[in-house]
mmCIF file of the C-alpha atoms, coordinates in Angstrom:
data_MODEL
# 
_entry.id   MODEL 
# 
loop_
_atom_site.group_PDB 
_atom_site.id 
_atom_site.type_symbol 
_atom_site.label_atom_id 
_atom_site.label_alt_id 
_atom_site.label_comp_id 
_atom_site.label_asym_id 
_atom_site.label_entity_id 
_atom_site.label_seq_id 
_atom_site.pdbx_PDB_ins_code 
_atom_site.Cartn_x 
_atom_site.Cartn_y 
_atom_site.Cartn_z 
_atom_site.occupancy 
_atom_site.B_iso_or_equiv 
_atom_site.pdbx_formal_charge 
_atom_site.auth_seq_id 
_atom_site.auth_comp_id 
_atom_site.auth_asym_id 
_atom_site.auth_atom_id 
_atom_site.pdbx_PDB_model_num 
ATOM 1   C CA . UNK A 1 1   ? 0.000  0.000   0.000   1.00 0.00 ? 1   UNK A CA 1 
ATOM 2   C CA . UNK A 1 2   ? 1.213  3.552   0.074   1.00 0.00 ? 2   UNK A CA 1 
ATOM 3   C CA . UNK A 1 3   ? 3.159  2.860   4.018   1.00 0.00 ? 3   UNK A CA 1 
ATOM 4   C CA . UNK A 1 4   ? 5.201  0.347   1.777   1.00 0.00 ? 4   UNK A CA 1 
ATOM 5   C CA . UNK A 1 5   ? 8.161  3.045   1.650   1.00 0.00 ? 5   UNK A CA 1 
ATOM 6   C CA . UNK A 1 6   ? 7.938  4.606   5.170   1.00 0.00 ? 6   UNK A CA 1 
ATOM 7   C CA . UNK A 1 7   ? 11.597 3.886   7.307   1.00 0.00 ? 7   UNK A CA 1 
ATOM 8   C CA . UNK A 1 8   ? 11.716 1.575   10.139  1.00 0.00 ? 8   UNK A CA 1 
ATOM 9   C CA . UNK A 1 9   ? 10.923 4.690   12.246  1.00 0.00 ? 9   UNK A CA 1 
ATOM 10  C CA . UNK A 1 10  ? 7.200  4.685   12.317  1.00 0.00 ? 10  UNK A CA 1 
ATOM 11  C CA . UNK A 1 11  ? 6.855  1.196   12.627  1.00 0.00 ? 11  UNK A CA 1 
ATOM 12  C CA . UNK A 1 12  ? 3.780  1.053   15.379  1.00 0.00 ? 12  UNK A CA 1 
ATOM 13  C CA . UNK A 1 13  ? 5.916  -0.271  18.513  1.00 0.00 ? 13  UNK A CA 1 
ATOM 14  C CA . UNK A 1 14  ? 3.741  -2.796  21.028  1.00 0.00 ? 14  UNK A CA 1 
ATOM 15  C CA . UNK A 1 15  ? 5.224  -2.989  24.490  1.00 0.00 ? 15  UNK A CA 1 
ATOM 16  C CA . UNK A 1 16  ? 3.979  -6.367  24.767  1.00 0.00 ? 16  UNK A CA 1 
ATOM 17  C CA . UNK A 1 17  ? 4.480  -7.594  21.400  1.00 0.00 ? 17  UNK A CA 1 
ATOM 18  C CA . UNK A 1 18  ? 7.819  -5.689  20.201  1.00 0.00 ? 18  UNK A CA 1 
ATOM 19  C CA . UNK A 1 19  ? 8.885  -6.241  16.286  1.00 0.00 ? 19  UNK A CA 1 
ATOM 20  C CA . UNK A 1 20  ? 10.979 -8.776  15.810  1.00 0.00 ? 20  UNK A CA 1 
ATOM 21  C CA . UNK A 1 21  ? 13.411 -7.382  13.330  1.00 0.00 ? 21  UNK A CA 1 
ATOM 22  C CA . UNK A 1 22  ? 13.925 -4.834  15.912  1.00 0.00 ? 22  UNK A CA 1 
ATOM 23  C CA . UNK A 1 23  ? 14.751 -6.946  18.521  1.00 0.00 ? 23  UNK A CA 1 
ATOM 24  C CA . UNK A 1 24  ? 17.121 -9.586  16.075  1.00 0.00 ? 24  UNK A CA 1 
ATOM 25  C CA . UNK A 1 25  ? 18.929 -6.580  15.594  1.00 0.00 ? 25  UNK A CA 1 
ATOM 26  C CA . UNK A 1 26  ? 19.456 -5.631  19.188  1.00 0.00 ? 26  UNK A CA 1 
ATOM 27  C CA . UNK A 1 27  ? 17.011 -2.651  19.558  1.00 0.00 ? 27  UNK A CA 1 
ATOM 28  C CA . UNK A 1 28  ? 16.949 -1.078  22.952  1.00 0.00 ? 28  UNK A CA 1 
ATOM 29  C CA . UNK A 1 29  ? 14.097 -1.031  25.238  1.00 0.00 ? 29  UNK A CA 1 
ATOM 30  C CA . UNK A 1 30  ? 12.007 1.908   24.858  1.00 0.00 ? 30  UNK A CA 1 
ATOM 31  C CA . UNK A 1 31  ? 11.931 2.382   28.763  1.00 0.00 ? 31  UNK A CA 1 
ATOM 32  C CA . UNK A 1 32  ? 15.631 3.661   29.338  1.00 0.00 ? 32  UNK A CA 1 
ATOM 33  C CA . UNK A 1 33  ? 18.075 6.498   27.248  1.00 0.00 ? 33  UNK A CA 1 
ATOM 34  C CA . UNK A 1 34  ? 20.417 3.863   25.303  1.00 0.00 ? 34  UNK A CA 1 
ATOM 35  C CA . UNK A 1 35  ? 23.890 6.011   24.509  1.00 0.00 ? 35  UNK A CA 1 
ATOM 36  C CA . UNK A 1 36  ? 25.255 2.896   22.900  1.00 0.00 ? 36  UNK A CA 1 
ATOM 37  C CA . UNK A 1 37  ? 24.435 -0.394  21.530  1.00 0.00 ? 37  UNK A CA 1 
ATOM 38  C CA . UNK A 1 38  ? 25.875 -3.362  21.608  1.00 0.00 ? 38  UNK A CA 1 
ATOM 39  C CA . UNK A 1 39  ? 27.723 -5.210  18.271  1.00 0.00 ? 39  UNK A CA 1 
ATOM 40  C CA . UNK A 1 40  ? 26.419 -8.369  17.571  1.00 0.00 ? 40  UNK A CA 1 
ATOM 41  C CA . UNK A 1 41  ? 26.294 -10.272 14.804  1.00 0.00 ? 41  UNK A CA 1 
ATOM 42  C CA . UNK A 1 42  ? 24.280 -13.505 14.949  1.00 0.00 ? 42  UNK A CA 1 
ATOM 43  C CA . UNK A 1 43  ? 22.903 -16.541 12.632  1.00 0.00 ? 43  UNK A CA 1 
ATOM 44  C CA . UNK A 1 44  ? 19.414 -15.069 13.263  1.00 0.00 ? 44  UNK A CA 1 
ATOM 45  C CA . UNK A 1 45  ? 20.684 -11.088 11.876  1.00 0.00 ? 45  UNK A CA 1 
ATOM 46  C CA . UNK A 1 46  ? 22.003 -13.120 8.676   1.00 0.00 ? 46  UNK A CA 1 
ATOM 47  C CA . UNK A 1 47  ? 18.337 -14.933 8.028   1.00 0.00 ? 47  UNK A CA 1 
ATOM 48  C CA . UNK A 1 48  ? 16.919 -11.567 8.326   1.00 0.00 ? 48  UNK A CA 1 
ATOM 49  C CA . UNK A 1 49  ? 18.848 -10.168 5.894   1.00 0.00 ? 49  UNK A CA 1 
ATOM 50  C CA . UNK A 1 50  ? 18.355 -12.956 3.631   1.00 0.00 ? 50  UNK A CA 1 
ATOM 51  C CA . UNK A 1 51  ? 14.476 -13.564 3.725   1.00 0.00 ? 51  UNK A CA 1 
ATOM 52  C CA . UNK A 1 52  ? 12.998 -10.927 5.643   1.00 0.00 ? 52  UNK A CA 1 
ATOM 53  C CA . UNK A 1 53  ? 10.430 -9.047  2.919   1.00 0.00 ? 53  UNK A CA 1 
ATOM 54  C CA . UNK A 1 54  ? 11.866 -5.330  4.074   1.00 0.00 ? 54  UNK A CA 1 
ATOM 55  C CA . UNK A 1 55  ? 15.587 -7.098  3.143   1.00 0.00 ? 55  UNK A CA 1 
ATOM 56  C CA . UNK A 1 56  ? 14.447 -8.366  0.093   1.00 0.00 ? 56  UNK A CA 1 
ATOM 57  C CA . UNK A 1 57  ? 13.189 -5.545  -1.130  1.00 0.00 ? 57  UNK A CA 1 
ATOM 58  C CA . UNK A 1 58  ? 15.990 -3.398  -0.361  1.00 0.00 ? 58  UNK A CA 1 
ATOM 59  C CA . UNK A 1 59  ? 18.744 -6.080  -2.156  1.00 0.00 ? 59  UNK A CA 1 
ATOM 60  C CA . UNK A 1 60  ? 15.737 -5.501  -5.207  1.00 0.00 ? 60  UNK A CA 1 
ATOM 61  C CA . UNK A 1 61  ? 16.388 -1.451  -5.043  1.00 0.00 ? 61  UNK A CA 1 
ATOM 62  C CA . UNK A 1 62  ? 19.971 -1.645  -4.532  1.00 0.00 ? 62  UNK A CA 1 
ATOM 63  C CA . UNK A 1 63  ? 19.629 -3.944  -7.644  1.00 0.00 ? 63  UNK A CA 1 
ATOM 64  C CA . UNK A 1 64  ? 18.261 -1.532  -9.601  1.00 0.00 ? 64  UNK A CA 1 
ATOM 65  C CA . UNK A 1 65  ? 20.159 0.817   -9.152  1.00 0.00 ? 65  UNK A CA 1 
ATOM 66  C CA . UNK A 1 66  ? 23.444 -1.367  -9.852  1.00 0.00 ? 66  UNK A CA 1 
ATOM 67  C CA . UNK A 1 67  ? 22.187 -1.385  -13.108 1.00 0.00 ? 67  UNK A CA 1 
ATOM 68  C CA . UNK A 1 68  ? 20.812 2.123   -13.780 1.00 0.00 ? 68  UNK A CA 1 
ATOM 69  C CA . UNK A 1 69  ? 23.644 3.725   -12.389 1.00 0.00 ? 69  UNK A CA 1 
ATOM 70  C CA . UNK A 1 70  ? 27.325 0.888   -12.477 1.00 0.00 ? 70  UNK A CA 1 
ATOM 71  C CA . UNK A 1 71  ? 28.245 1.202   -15.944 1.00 0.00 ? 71  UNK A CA 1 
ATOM 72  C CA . UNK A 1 72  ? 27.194 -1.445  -18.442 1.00 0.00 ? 72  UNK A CA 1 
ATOM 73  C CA . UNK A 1 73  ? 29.292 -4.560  -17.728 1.00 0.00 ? 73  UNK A CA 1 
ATOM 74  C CA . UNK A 1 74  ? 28.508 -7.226  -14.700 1.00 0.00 ? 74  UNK A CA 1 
ATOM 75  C CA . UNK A 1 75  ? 32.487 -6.366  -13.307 1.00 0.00 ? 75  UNK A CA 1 
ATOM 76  C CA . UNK A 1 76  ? 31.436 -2.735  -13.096 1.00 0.00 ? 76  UNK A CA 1 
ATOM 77  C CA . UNK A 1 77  ? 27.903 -3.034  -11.847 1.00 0.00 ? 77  UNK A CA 1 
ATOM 78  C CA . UNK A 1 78  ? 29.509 -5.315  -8.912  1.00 0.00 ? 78  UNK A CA 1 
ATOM 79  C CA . UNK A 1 79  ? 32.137 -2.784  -8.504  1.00 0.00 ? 79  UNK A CA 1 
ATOM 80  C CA . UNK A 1 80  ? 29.792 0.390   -8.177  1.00 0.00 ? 80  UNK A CA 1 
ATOM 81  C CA . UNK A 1 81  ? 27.121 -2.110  -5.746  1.00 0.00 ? 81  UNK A CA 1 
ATOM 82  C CA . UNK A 1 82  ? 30.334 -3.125  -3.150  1.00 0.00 ? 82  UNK A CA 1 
ATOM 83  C CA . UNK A 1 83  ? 31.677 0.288   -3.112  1.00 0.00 ? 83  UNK A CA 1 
ATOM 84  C CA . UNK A 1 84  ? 27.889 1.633   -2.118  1.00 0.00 ? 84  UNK A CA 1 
ATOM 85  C CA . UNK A 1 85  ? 27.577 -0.680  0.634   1.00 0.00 ? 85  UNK A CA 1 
ATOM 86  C CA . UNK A 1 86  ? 31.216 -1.119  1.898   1.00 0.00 ? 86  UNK A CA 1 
ATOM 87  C CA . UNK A 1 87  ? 33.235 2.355   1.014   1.00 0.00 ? 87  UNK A CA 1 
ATOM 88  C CA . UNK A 1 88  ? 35.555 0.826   -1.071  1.00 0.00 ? 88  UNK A CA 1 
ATOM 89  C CA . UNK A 1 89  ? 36.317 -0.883  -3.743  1.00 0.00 ? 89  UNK A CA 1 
ATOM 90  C CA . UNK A 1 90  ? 36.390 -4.608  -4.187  1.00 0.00 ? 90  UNK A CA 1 
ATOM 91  C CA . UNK A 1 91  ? 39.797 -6.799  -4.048  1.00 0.00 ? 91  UNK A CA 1 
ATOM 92  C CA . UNK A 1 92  ? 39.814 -8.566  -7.897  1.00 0.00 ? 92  UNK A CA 1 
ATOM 93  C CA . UNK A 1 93  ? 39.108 -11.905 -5.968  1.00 0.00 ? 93  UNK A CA 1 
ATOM 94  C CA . UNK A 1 94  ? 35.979 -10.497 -4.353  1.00 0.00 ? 94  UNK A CA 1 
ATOM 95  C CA . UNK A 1 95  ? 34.841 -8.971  -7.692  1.00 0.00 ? 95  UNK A CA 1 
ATOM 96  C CA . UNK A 1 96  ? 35.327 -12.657 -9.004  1.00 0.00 ? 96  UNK A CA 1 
ATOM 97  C CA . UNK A 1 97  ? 33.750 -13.993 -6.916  1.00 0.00 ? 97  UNK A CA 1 
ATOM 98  C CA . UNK A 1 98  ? 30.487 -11.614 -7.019  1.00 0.00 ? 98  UNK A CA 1 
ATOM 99  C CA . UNK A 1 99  ? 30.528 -11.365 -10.806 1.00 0.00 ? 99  UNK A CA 1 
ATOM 100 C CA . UNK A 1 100 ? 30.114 -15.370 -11.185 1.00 0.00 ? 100 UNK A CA 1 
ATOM 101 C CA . UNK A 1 101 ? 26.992 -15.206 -8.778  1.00 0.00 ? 101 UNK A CA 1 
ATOM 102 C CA . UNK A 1 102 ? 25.668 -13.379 -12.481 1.00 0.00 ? 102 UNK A CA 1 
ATOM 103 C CA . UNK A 1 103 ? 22.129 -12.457 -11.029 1.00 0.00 ? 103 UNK A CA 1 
ATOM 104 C CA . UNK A 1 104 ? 22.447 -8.860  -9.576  1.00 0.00 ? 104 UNK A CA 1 
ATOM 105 C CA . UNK A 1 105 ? 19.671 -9.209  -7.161  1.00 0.00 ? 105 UNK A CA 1 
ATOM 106 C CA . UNK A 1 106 ? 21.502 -12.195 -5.643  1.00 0.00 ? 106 UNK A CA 1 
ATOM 107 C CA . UNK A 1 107 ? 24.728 -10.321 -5.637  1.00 0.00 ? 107 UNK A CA 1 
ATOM 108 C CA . UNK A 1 108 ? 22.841 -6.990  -4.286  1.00 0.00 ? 108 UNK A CA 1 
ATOM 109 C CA . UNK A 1 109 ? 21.750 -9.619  -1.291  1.00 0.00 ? 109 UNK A CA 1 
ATOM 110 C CA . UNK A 1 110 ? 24.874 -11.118 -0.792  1.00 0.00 ? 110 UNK A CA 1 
ATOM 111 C CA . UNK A 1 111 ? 26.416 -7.270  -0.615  1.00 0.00 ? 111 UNK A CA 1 
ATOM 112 C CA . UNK A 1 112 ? 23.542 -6.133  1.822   1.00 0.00 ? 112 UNK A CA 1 
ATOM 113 C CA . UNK A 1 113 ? 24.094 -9.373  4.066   1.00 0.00 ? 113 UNK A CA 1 
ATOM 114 C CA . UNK A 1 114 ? 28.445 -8.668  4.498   1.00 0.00 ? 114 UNK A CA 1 
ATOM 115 C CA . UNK A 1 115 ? 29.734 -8.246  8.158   1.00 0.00 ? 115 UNK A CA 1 
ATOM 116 C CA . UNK A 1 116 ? 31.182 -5.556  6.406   1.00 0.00 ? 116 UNK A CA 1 
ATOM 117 C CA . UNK A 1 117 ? 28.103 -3.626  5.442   1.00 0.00 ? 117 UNK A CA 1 
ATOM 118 C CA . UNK A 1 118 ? 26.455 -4.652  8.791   1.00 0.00 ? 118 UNK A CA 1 
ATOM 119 C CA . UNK A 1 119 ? 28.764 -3.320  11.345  1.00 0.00 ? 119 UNK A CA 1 
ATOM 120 C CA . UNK A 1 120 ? 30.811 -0.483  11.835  1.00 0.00 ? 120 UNK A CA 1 
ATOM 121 C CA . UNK A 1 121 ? 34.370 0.229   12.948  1.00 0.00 ? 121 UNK A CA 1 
# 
């Protein structure tokens, strides 16, 4: 419907029955100030990122765009898609490696679901 595109924000917030992805991704309680959250990085954050609908359809955008915006070639789109989501470039292995996956909503998933993308330094 048209709430399809709202963020994560105004997601309506149940004390009793808190939103899952929230709390997979280590969301604080709502009763306390939280000046810092914890880094995790668990089985149950990658399956999010994998199958979750909200996920999937951000790999699907990030997809797109890969291949309105990358160039014309599969080596550039996956070049222009890791550089988006890590800050750098790939290393020619990692390129390889992304390029033979072919399908550039897989590869836009795979990029999406990187401990690298995930969590900052």
């Amino acid at each position: 419907g048209d709430d399809a595109d709202r963020r994560g924000l105004y997601t309506f917030w149940k004390r009793s029955a808190p939103y899952a992805t929230f709390a997979i991704f280590d969301a604080p309680s709502r009763e306390l100030a939280c000046t810092r959250r914890p880094r995790t990085d668990t089985p149950l954050q990658a399956l999010a990122t994998l199958n979750d609908p909200v996920f999937v359809e951000c790999a699907t955008a990030l997809a797109r765009r890969m291949e309105a915006e990358g160039g014309s070639t599969p080596e550039s789109r996956v070049r222009y898609g890791f550089r988006l989501c890590t800050g750098r470039f790939p290393e020619p292995a990692e390129a390889a490696v992304l390029v033979d996956l072919a399908d550039l909503d897989r590869v836009a998933s795979v990029l999406l679901n990187l401990d690298e993308t995930l969590t900052r330094d």
